[in-house]
mmCIF file of N, CA and C in Angstrom:
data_model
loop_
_atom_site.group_PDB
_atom_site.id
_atom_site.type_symbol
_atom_site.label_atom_id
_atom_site.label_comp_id
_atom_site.label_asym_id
_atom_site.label_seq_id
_atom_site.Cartn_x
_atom_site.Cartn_y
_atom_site.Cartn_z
ATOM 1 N N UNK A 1 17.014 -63.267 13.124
ATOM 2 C CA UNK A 1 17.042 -63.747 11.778
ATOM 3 C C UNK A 1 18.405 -63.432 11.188
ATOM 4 N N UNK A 2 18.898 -64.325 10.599
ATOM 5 C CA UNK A 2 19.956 -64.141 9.954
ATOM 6 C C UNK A 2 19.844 -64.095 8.410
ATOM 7 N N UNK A 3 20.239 -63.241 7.672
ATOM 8 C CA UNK A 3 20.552 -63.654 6.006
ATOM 9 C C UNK A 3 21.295 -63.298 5.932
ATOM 10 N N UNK A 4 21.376 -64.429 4.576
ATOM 11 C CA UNK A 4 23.008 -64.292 3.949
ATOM 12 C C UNK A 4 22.831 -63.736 2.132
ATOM 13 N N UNK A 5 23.512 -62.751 1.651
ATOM 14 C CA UNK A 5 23.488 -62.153 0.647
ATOM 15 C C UNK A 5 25.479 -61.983 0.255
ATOM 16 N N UNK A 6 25.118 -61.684 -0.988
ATOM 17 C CA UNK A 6 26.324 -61.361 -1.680
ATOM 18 C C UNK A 6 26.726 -60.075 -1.063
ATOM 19 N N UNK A 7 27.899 -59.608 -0.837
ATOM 20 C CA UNK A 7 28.117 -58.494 -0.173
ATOM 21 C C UNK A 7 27.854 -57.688 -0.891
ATOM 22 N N UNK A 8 27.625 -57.195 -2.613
ATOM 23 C CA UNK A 8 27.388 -56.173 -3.135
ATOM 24 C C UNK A 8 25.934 -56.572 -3.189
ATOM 25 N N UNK A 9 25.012 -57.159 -2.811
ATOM 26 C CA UNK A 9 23.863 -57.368 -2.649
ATOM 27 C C UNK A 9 23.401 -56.635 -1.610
ATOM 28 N N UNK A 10 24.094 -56.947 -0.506
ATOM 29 C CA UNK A 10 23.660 -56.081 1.236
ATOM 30 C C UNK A 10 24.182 -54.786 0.439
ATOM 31 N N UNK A 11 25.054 -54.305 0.197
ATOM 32 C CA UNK A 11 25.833 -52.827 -0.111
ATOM 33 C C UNK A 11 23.978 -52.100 -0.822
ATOM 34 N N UNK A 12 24.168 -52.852 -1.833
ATOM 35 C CA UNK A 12 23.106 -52.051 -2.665
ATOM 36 C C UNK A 12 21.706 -52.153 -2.264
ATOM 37 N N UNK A 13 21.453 -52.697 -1.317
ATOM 38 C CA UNK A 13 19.752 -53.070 -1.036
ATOM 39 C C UNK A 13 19.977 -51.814 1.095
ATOM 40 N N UNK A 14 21.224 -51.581 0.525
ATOM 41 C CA UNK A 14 21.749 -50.493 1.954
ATOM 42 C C UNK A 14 21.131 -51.462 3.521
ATOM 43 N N UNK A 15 21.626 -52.786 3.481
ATOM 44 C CA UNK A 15 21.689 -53.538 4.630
ATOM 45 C C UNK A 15 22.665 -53.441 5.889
ATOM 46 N N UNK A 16 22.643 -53.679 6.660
ATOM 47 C CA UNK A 16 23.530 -53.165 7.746
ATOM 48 C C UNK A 16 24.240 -55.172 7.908
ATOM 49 N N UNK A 17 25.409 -54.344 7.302
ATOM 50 C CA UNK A 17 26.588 -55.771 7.505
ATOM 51 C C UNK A 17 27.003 -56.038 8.880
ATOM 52 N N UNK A 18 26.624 -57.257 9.320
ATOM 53 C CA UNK A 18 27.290 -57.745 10.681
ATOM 54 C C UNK A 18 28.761 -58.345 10.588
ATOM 55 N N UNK A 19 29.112 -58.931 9.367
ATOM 56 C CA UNK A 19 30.186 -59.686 9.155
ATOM 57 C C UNK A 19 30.452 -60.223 7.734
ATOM 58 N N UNK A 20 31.389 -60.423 7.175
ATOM 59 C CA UNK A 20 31.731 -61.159 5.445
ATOM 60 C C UNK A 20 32.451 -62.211 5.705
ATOM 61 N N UNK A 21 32.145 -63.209 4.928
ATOM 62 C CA UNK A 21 32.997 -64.120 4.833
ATOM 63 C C UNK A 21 33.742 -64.157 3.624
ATOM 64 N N UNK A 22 35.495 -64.211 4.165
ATOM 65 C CA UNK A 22 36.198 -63.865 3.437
ATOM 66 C C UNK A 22 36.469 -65.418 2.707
ATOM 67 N N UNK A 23 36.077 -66.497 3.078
ATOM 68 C CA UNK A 23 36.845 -67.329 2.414
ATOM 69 C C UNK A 23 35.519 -68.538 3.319
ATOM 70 N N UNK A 24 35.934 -69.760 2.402
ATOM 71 C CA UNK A 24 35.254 -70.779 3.257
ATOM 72 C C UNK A 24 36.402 -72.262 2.817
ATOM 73 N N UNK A 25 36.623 -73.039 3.242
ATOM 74 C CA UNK A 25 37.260 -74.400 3.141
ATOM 75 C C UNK A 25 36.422 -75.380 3.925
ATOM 76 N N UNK A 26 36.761 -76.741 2.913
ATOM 77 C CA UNK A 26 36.219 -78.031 3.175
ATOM 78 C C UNK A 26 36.680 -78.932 3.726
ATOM 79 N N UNK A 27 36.898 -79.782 4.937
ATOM 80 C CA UNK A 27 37.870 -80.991 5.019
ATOM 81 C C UNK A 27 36.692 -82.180 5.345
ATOM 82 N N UNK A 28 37.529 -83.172 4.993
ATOM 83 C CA UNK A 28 37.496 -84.622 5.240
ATOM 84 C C UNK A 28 38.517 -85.028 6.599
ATOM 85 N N UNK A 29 37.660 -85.645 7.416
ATOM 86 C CA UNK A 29 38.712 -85.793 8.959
ATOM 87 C C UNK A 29 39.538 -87.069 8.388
ATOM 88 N N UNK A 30 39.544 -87.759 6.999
ATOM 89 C CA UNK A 30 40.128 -88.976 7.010
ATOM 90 C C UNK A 30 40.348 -90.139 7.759
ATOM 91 N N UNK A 31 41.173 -90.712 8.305
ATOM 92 C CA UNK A 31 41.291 -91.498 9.064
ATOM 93 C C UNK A 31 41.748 -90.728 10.537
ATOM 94 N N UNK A 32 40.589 -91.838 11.607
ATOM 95 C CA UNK A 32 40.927 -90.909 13.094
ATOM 96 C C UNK A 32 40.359 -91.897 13.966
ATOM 97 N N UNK A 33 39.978 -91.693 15.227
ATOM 98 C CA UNK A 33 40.001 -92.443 16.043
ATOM 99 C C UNK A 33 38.456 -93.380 16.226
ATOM 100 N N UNK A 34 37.744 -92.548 15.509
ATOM 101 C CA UNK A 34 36.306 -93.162 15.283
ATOM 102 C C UNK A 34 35.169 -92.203 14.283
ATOM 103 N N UNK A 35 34.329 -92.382 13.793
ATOM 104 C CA UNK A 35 33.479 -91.664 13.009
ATOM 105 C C UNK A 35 33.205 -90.238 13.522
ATOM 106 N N UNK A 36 32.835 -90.481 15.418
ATOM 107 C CA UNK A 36 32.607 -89.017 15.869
ATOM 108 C C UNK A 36 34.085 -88.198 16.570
ATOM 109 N N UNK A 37 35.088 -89.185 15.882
ATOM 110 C CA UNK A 37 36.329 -88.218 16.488
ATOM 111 C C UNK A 37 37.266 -87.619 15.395
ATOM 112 N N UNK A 38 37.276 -86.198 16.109
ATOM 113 C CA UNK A 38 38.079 -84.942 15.250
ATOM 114 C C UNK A 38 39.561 -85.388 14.457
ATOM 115 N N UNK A 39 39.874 -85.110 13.316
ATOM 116 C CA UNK A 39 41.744 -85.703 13.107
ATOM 117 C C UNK A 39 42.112 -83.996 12.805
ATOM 118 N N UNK A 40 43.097 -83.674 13.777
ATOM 119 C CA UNK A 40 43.954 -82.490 14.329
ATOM 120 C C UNK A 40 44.425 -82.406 13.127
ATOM 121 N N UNK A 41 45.204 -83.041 12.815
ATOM 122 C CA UNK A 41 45.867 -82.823 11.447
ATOM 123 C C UNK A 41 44.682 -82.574 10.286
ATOM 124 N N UNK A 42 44.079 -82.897 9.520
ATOM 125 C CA UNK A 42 42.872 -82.501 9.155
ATOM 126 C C UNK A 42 42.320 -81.408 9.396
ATOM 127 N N UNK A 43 42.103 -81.177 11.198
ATOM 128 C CA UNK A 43 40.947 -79.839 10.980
ATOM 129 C C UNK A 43 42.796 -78.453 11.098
ATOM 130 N N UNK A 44 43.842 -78.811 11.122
ATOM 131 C CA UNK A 44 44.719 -77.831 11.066
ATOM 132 C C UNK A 44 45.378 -77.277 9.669
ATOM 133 N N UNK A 45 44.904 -78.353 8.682
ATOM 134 C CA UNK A 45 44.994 -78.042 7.187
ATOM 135 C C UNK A 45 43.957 -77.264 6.866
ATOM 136 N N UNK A 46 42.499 -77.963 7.514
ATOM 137 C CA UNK A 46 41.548 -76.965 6.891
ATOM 138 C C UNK A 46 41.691 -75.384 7.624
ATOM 139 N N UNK A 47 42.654 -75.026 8.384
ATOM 140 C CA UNK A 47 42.459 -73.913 9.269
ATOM 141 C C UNK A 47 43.691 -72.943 8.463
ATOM 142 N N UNK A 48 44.633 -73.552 7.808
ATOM 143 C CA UNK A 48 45.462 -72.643 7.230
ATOM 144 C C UNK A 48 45.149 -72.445 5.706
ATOM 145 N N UNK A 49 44.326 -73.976 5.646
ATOM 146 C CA UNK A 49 43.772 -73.287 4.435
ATOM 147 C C UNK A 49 42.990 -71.770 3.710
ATOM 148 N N UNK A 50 41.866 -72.043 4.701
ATOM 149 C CA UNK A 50 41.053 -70.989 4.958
ATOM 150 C C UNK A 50 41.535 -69.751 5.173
ATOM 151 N N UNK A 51 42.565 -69.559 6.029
ATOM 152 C CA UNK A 51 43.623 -68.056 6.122
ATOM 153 C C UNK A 51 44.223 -67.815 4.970
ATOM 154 N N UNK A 52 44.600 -68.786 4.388
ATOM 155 C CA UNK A 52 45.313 -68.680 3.056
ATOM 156 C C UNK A 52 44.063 -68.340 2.050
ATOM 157 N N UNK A 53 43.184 -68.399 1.531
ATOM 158 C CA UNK A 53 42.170 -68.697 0.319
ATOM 159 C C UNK A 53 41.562 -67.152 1.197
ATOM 160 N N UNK A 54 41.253 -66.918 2.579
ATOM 161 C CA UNK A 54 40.833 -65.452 2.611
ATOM 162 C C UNK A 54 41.817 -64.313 3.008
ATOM 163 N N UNK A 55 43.579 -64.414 2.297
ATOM 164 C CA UNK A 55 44.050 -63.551 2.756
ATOM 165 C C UNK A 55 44.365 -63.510 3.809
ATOM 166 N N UNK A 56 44.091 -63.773 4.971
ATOM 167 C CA UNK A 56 44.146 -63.517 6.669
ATOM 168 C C UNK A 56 45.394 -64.270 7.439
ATOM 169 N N UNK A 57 46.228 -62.993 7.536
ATOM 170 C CA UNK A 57 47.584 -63.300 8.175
ATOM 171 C C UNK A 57 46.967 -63.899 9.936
ATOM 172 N N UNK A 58 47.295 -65.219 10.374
ATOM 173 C CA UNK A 58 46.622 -66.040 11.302
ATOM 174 C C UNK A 58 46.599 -64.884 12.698
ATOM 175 N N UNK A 59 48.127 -64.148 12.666
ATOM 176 C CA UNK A 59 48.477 -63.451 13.497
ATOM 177 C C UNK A 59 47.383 -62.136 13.936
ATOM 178 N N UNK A 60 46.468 -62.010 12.830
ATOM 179 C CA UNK A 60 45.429 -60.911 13.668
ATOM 180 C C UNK A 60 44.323 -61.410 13.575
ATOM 181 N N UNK A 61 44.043 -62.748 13.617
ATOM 182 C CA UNK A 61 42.496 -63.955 14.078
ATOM 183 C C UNK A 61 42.470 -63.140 15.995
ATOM 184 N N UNK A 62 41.400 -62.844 16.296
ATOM 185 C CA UNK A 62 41.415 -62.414 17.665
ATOM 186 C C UNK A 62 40.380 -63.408 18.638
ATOM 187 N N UNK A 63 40.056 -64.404 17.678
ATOM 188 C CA UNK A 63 38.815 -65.089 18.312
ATOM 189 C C UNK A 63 38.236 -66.407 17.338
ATOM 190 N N UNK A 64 38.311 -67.911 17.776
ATOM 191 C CA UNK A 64 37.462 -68.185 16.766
ATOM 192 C C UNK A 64 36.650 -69.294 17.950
ATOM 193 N N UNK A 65 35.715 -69.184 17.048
ATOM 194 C CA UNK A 65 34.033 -70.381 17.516
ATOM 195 C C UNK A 65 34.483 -71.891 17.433
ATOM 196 N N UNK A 66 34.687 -72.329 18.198
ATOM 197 C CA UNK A 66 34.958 -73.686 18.330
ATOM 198 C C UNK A 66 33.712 -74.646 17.786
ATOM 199 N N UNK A 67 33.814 -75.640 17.611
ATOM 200 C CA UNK A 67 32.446 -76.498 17.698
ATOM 201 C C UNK A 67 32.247 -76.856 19.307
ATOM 202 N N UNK A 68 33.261 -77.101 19.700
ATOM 203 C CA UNK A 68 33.357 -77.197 21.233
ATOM 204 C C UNK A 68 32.075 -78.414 21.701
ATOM 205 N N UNK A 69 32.443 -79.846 21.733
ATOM 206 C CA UNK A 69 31.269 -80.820 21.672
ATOM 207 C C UNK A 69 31.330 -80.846 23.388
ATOM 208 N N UNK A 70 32.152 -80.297 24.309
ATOM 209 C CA UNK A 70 31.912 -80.514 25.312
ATOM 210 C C UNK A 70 32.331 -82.752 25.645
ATOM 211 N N UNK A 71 33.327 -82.628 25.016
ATOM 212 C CA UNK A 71 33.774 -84.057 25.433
ATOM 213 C C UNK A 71 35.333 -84.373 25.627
ATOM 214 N N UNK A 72 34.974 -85.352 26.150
ATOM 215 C CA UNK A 72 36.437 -85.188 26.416
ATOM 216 C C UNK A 72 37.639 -86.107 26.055
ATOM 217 N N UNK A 73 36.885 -86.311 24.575
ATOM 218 C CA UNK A 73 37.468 -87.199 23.266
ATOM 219 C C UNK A 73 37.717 -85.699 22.392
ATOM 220 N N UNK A 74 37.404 -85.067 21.942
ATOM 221 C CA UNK A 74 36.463 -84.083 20.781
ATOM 222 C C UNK A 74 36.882 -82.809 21.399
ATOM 223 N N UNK A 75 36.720 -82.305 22.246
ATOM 224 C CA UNK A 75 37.017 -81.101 22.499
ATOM 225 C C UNK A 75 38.920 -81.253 22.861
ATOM 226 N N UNK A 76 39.604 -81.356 22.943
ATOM 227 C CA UNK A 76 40.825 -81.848 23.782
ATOM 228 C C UNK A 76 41.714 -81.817 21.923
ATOM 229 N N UNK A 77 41.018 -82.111 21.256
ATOM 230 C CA UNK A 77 41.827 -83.097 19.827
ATOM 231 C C UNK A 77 41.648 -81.862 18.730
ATOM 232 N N UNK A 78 40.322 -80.736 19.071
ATOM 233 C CA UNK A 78 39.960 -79.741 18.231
ATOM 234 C C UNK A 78 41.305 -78.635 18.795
ATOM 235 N N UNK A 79 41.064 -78.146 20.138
ATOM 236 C CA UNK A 79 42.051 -77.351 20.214
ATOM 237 C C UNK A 79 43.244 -77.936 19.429
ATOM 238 N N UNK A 80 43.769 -79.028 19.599
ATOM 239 C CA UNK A 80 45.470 -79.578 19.214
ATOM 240 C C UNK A 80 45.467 -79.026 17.839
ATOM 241 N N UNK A 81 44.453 -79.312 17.024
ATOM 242 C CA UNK A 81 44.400 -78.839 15.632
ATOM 243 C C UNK A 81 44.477 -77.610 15.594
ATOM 244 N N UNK A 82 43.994 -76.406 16.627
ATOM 245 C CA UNK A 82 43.737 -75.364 16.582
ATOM 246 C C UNK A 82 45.291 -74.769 16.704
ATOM 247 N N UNK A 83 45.855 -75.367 17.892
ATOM 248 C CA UNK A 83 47.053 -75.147 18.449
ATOM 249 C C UNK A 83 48.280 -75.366 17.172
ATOM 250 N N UNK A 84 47.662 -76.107 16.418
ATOM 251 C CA UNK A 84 49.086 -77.047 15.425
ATOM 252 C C UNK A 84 48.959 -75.787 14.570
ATOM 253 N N UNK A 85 47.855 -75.279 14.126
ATOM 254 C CA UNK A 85 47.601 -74.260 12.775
ATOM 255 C C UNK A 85 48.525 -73.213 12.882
ATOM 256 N N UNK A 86 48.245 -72.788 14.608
ATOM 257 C CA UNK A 86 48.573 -71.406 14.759
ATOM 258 C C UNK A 86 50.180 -71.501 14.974
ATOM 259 N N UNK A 87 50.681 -72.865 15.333
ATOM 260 C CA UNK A 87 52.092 -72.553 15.852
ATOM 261 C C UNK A 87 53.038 -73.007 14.159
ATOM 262 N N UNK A 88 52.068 -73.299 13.027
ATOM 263 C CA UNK A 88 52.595 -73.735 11.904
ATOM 264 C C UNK A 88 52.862 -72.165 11.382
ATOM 265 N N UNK A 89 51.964 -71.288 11.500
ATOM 266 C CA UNK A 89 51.988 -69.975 11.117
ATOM 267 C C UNK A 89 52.661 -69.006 11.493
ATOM 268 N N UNK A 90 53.079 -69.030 12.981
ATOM 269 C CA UNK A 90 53.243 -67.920 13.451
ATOM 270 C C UNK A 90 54.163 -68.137 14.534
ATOM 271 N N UNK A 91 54.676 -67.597 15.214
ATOM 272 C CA UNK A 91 55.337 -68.203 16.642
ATOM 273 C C UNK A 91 54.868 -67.542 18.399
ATOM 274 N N UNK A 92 53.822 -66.443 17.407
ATOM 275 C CA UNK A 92 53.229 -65.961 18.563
ATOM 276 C C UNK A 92 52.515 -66.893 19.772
ATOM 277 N N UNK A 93 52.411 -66.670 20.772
ATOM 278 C CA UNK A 93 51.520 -67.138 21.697
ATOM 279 C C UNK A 93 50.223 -66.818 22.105
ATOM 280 N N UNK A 94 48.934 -67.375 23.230
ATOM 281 C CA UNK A 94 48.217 -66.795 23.464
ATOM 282 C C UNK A 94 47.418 -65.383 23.019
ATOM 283 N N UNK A 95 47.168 -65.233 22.093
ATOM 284 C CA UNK A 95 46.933 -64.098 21.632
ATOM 285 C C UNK A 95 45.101 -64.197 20.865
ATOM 286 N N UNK A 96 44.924 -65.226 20.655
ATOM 287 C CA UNK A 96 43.349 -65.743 19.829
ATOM 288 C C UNK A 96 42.757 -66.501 21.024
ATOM 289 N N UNK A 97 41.629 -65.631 21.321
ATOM 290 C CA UNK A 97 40.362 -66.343 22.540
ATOM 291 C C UNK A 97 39.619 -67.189 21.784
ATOM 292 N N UNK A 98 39.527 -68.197 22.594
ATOM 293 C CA UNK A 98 38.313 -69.713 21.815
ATOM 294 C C UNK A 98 37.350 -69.635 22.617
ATOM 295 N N UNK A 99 36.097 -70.048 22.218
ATOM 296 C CA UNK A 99 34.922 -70.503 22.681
ATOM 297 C C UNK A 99 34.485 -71.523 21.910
ATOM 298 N N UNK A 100 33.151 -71.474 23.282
ATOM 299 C CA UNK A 100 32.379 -72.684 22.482
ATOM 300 C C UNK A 100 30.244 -71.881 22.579
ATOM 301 N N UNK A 101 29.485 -71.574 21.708
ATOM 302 C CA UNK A 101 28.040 -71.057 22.288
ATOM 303 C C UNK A 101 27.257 -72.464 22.864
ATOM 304 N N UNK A 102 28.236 -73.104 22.455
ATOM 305 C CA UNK A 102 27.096 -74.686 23.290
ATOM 306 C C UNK A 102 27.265 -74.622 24.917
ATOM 307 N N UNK A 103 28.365 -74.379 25.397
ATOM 308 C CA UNK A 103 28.721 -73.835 26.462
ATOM 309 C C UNK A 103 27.110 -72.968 27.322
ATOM 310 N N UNK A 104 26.885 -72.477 26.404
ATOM 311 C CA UNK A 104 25.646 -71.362 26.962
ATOM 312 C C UNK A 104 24.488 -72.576 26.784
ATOM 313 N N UNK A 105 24.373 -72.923 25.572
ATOM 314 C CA UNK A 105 22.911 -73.316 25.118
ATOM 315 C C UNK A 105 23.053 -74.625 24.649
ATOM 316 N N UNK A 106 23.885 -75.781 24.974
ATOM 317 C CA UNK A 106 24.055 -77.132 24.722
ATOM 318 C C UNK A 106 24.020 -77.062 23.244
ATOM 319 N N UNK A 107 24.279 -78.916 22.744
ATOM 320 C CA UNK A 107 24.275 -78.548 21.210
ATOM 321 C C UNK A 107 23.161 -78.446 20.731
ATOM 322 N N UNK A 108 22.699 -77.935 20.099
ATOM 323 C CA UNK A 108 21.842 -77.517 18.891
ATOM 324 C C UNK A 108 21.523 -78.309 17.568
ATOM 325 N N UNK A 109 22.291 -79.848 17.199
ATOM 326 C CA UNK A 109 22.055 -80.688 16.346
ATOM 327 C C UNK A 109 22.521 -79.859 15.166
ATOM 328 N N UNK A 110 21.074 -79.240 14.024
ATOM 329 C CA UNK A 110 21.622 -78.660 12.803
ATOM 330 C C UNK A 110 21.917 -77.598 12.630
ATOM 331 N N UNK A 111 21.414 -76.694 14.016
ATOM 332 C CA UNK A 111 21.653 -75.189 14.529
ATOM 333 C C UNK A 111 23.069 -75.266 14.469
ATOM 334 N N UNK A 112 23.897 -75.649 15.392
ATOM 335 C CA UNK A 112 24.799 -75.668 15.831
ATOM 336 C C UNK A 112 25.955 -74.598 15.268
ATOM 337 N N UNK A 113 26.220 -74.911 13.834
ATOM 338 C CA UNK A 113 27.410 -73.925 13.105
ATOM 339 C C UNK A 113 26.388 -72.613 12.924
ATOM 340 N N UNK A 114 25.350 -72.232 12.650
ATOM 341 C CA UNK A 114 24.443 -71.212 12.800
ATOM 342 C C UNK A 114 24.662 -70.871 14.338
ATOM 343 N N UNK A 115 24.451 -71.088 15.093
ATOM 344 C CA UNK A 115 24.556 -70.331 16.316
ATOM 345 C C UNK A 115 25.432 -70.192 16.386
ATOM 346 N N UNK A 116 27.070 -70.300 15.857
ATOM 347 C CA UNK A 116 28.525 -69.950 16.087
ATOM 348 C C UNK A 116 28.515 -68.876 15.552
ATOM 349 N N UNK A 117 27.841 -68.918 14.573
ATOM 350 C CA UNK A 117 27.849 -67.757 13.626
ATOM 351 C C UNK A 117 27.149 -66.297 13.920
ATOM 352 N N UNK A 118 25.916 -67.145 14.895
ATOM 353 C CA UNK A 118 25.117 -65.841 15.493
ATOM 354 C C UNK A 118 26.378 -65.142 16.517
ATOM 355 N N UNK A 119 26.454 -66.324 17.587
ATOM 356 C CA UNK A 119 27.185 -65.329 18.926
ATOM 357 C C UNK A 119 28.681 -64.828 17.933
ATOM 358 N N UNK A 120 29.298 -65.141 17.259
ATOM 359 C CA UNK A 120 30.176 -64.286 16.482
ATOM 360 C C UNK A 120 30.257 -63.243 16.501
ATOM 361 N N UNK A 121 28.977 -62.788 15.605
ATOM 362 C CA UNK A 121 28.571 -61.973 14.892
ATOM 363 C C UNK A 121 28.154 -60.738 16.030
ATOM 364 N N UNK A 122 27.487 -60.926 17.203
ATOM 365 C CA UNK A 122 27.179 -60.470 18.357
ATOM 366 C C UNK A 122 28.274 -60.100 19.259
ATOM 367 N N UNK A 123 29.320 -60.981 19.359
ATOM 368 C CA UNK A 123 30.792 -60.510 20.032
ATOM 369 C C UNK A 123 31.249 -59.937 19.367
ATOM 370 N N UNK A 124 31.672 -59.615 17.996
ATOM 371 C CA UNK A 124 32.059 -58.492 16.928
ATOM 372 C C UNK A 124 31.064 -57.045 17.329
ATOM 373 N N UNK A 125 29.905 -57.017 17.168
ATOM 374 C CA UNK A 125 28.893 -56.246 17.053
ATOM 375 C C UNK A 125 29.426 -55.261 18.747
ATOM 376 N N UNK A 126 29.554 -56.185 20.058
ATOM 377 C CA UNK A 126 29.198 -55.797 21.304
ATOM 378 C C UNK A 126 30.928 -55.520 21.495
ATOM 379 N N UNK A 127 31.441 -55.957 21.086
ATOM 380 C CA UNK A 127 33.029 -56.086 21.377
ATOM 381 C C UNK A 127 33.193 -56.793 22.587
ATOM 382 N N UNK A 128 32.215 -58.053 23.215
ATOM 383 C CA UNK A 128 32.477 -58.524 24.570
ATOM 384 C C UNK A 128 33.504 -59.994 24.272
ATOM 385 N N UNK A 129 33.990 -60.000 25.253
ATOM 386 C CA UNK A 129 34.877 -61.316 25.481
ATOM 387 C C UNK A 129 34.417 -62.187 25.940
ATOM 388 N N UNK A 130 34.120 -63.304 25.232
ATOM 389 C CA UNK A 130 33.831 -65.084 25.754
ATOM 390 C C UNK A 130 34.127 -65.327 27.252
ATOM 391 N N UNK A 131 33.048 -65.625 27.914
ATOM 392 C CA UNK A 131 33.215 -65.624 29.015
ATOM 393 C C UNK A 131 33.087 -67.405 29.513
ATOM 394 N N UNK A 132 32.865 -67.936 27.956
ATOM 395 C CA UNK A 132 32.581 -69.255 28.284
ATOM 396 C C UNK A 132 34.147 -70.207 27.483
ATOM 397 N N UNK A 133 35.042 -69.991 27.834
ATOM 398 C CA UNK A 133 36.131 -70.735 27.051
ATOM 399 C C UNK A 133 36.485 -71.810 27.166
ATOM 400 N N UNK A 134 37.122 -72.721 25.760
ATOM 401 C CA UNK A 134 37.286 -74.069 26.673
ATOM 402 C C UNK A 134 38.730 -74.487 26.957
ATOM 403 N N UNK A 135 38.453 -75.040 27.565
ATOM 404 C CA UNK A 135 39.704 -75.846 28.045
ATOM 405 C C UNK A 135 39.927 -76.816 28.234
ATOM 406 N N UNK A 136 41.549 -76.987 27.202
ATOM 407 C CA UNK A 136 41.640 -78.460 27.259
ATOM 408 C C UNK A 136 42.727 -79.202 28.039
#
């Protein structure tokens, strides 16, 4: 089970925090190659956005949850966005592990961003490394 509370909500009801979200951002993929295809530029605005609105210098992200559709339209076009964010920010290399939990358990339809959120929350918790990464 997962809930979600205000963090001075968990603090005071003495809940055991798995994770906060420091920030959240919205995008529109705008114009792209079809209704079910990703625009890089798009999901790489919404990615510096989000670092920006929660504070978070990109350079100590150690991991993020892909949607990872497992295609090979969609997965290939998410990293590029992923790739564009981080090299807009920073000049570091290789340094942030990607996954995908569909990888484990296919997609999930409305689950889907919920289960990113579970195995997250569980690789934070266990300190284990994605053993399922993708590649594009």
């Amino acid at each position: 089970m997962l809930v979600l509370k205000t963090l001075s909500a968990a603090e005071r009801d003495g809940d055991h925090i798995y994770g906060v979200l420091a920030a959240t951002a919205l995008n529109s993929d705008g114009t792209s190659n079809g209704l079910t295809a990703p625009n890089p530029r798009a999901q790489e605005e919404l990615l510096v956005a989000a670092w920006k609105a929660a504070g978070v210098n990109p350079e100590q992200v150690e991991y993020v949850e892909c949607h990872g559709t497992g295609t090979p339209l969609g997965d290939p076009i998410e990293v590029l966005g992923l790739k564009n964010a981080f090299e807009r920010t920073t000049d570091r290399k290789q340094f942030c592990g990607i996954g995908s939990v569909k990888t484990n358990i296919g997609h999930t339809v409305g689950a889907s961003g919920i289960a990113g959120v579970i195995k997250v929350l569980d690789r934070k918790s266990t300190r284990l490394n994605s053993s399922h990464a993708l590649a594009s």
